[in-house]
Tab-separated table of C-alpha atoms in Angstrom:
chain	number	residue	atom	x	y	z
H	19	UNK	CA	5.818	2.985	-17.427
H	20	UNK	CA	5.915	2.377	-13.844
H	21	UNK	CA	6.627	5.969	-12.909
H	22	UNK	CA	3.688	7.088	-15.249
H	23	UNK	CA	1.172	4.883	-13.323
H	24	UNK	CA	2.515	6.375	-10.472
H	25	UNK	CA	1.925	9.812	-11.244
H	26	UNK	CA	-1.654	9.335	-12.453
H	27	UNK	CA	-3.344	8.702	-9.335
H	28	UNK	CA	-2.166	11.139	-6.518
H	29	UNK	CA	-3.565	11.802	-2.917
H	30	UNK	CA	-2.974	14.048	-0.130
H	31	UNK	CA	-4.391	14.025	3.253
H	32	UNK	CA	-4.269	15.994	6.581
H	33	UNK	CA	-6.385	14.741	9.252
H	34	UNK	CA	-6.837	13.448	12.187
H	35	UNK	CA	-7.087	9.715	13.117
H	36	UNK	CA	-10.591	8.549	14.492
H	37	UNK	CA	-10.598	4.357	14.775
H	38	UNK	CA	-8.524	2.186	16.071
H	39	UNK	CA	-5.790	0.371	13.791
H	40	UNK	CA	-7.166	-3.178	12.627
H	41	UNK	CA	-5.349	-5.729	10.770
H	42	UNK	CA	-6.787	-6.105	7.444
H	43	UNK	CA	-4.889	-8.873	5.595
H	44	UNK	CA	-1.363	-9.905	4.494
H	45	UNK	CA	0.186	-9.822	1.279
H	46	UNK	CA	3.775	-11.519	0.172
H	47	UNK	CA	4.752	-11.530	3.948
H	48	UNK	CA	3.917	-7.986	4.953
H	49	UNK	CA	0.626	-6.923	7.087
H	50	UNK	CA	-1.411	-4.427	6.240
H	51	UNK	CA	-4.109	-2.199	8.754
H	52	UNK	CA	-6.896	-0.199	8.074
H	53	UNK	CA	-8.363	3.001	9.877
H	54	UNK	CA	-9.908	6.069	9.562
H	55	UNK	CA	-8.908	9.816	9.289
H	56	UNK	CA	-11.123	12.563	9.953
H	57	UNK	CA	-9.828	15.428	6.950
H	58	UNK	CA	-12.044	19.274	7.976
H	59	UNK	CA	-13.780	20.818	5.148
H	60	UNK	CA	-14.191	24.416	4.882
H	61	UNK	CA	-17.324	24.042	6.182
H	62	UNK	CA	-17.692	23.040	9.955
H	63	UNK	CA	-18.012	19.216	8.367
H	64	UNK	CA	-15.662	16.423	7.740
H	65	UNK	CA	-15.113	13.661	5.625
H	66	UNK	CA	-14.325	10.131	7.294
H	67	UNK	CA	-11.977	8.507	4.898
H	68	UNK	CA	-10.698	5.008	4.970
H	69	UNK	CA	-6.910	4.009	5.222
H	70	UNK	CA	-5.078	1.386	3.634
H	71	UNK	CA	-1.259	0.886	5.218
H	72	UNK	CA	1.312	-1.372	5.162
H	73	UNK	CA	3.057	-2.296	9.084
H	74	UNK	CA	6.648	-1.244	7.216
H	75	UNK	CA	5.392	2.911	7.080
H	76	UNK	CA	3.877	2.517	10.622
H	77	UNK	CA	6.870	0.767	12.690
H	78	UNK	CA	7.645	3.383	15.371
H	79	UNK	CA	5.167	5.374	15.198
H	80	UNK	CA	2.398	5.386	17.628
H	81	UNK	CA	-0.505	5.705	15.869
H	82	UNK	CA	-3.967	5.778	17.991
H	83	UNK	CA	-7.143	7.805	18.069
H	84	UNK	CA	-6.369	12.153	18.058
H	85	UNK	CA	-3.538	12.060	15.877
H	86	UNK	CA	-2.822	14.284	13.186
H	87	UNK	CA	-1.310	12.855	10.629
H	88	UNK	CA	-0.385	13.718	6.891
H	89	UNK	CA	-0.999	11.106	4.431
H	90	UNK	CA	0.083	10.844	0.467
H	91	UNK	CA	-0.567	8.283	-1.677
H	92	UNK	CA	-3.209	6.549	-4.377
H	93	UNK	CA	-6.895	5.943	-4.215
H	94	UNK	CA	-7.982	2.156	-5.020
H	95	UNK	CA	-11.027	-0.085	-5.379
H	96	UNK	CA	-11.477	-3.299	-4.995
H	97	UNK	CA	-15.033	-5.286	-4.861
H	98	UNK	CA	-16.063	-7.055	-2.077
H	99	UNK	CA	-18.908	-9.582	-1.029
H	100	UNK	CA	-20.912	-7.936	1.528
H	101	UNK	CA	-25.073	-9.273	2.168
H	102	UNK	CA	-24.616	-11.622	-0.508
H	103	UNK	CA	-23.641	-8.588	-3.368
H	104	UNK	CA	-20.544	-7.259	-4.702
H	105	UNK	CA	-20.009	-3.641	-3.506
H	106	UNK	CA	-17.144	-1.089	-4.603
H	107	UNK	CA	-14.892	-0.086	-1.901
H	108	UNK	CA	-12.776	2.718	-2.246
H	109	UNK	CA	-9.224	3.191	0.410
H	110	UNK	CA	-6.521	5.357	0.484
H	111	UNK	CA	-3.366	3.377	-0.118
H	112	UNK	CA	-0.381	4.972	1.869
H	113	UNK	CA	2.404	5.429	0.541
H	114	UNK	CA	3.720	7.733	3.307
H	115	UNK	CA	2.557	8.700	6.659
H	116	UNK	CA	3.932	11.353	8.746
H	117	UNK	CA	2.688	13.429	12.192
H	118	UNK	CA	0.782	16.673	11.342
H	119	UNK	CA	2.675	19.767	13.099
H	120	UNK	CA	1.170	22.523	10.731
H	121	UNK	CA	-2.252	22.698	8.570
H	122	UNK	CA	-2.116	23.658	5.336
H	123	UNK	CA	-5.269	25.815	3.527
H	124	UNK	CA	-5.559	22.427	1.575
H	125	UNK	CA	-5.681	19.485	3.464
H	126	UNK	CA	-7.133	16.937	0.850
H	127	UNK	CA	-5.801	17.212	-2.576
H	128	UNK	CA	-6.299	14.641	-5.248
H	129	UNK	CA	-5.528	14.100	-8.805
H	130	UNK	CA	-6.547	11.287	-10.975
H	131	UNK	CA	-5.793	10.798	-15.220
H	132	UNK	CA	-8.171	8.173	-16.376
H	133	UNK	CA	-10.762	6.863	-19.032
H	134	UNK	CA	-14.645	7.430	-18.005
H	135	UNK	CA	-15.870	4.058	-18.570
H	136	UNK	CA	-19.690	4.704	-17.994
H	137	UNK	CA	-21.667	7.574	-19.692
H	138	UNK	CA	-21.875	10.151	-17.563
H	139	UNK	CA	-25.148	11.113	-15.714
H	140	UNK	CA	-25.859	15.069	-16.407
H	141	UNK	CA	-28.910	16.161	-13.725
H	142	UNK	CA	-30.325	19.302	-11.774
H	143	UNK	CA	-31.573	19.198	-8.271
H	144	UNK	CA	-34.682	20.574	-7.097
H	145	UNK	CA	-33.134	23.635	-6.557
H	146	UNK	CA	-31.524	23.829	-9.894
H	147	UNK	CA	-27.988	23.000	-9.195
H	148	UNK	CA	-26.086	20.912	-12.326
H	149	UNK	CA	-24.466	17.762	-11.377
H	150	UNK	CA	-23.052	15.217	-13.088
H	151	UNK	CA	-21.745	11.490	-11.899
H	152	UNK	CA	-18.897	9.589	-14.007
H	153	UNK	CA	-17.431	6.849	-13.609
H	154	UNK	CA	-13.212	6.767	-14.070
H	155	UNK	CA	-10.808	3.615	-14.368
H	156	UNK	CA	-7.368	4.950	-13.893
H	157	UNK	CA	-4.532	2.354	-14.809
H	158	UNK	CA	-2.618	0.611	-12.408
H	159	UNK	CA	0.167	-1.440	-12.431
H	160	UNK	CA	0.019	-5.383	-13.533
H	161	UNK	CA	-2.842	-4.422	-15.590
H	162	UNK	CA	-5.093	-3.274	-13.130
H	163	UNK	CA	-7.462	-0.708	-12.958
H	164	UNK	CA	-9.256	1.347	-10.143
H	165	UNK	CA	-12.770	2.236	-10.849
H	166	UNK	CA	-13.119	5.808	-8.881
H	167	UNK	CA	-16.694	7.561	-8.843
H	168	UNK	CA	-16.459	11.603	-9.340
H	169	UNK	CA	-18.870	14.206	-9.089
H	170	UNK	CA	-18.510	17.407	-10.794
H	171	UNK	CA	-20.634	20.944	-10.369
H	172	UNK	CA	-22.154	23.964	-12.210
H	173	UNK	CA	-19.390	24.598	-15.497
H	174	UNK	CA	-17.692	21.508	-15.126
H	175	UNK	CA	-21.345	19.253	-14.885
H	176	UNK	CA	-22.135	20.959	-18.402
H	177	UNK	CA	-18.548	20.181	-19.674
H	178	UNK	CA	-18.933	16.358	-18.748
H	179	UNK	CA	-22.501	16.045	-21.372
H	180	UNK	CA	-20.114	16.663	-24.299
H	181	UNK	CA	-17.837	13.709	-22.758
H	182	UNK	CA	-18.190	10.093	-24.110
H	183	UNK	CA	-16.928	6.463	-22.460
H	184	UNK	CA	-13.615	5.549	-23.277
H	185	UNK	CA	-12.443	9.453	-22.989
H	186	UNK	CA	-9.559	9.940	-20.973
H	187	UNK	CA	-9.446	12.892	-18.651
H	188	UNK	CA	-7.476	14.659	-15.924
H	189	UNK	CA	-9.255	15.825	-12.588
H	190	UNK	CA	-8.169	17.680	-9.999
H	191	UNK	CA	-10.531	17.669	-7.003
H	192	UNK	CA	-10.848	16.150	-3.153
H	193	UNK	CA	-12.348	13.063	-1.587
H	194	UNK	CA	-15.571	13.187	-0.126
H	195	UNK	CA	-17.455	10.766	1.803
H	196	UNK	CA	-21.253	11.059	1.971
H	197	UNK	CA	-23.510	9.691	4.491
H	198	UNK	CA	-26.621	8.433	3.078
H	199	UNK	CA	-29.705	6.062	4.604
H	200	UNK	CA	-30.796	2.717	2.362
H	201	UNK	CA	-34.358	1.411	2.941
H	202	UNK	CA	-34.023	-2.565	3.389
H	203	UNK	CA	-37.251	-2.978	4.144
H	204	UNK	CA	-40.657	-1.200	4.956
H	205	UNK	CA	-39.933	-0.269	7.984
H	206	UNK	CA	-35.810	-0.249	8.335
H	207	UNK	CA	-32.878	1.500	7.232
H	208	UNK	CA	-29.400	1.136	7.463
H	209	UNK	CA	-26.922	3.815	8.009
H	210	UNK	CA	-24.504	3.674	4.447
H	211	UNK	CA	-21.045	5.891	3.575
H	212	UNK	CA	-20.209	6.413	0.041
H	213	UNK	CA	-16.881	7.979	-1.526
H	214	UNK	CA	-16.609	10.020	-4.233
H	215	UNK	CA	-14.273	12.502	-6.015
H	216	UNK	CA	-15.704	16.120	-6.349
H	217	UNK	CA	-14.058	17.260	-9.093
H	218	UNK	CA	-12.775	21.227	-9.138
H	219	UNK	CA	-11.140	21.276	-11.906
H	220	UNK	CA	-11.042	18.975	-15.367
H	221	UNK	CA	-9.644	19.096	-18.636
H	222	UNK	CA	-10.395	16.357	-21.281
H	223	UNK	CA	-6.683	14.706	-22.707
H	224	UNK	CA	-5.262	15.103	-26.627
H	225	UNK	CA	-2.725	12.073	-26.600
H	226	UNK	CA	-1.841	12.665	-30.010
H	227	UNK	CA	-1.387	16.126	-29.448
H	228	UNK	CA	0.799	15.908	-26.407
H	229	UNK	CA	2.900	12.814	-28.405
H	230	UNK	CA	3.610	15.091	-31.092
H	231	UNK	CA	4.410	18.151	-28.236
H	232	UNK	CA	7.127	15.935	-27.121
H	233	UNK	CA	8.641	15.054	-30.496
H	234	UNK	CA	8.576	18.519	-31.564
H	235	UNK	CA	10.827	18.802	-27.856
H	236	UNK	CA	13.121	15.946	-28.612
H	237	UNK	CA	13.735	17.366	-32.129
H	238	UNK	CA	15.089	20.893	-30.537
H	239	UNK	CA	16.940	19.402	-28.451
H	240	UNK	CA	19.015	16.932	-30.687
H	241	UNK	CA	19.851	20.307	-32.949
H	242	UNK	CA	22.953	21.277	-33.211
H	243	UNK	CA	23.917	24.623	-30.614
H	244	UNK	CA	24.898	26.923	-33.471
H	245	UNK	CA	21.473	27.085	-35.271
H	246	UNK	CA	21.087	30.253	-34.359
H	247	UNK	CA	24.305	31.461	-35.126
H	248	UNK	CA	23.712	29.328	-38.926
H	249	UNK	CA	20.454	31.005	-39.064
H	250	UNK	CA	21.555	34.787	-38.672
H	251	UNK	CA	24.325	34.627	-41.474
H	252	UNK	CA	21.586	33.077	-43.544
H	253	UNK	CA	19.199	35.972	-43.030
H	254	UNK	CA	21.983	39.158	-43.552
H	255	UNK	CA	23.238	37.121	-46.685
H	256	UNK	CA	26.183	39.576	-47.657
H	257	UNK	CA	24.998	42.576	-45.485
H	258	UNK	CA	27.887	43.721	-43.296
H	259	UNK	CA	27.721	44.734	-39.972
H	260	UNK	CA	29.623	47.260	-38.286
């Protein structure tokens, strides 16, 4: 079960480092530090994405501002109290950190299998581009869940208005973050990032269908090795062959 929760929430990151290392908080004896990675889009833009690591991956390395790194592990949410309302915040948990030698042609990689647990929101821009928002919760271990926003385009937008809450799906995509401005009052904004999945690929999930796909799997391989060999007398029947 363990390994399964594992599996269904992957990242993969190649980026550069662009904040300082601060201690976030400490957990069973172990610290834990937050920063930022820069990770280039094909465009000339980049998404700033928030790190979650423990001080056991870091120890040796020097980690500071201009490093490339390469970073695999899980996104998670937690909420947190910030001006007096609970917000979602989304990290990338490492799970392994490395120095970047060589890019790839796909630096941020992600793959989630969860349960939308919000309808999903199908809508066009002014333009007349097809967008829809849903809301996952992928499983985690100890019974806990991370609530990931995604955001998916053109074919797969139209795919997501036949999908229903409680429908578990596999997406394979890359993090964004998205820099947006919220009006506090008449005459000031604040400055806001948001995260988001942007889904490339999806496909909705058959349990039963893959249960019975591995039956049918455990069935071949507990029969016996000379089936085949039972199976050709049975269809010459008294035929000789020369």
């Amino acid at each position: 079960m363990m390994d399964n929760l594992m599996l269904n929430n992957k990242i993969y990151l190649e980026g550069t480092v662009a904040s300082e290392l601060q201690f976030s908080h400490e957990m069973y004896g172990e610290g834990f530090y937050t920063f930022n990675v820069e990770v280039p889009r094909l465009s000339e833009s980049k998404d700033i994405l928030f790190i979650t690591i423990s001080e056991r991956l870091i120890g040796g390395m020097d980690i500071k501002v201009g490093t490339d790194v390469i970073i695999e592990g899980q996104l998670r949410s937690y909420n947190k109290f910030v001006d007096g309302a609970n917000r979602l915040i989304l990290t990338v948990f490492a799970r392994n950190i490395d120095f970047c030698t060589e890019r790839s042609k796909n630096p941020n990689q992600i793959f989630l299998d969860g349960f939308i647990c919000k309808e999903p929101v199908y809508r066009t821009t002014p333009f007349g581009r097809e967008i829809s928002d849903m809301l996952l919760a992928v499983n985690r271990a100890y019974n806990k869940s991370d609530y990931i926003p995604t955001i998916a385009w053109g074919r797969n937008s139209r795919f997501c208005k036949s999908l229903k809450v409680s429908d578990n799906i596999r997406v394979w995509g890359r993090l964004q973050s998205r820099e947006y401005q919220k009006k506090i009052s008449d005459t000031e904004t604040v400055r806001k990032i948001a995260y988001e999945v942007s889904i490339s690929k999806m496909e909705k999930v058959n349990r039963d269908k893959e249960k019975m796909e591995e039956e049918n799997e455990e069935e071949e391989k507990e029969q016996p090795k000379n089936e085949d060999e039972n199976s050709l007398g049975d269809n010459i029947g008294d035929k000789r062959i020369s």
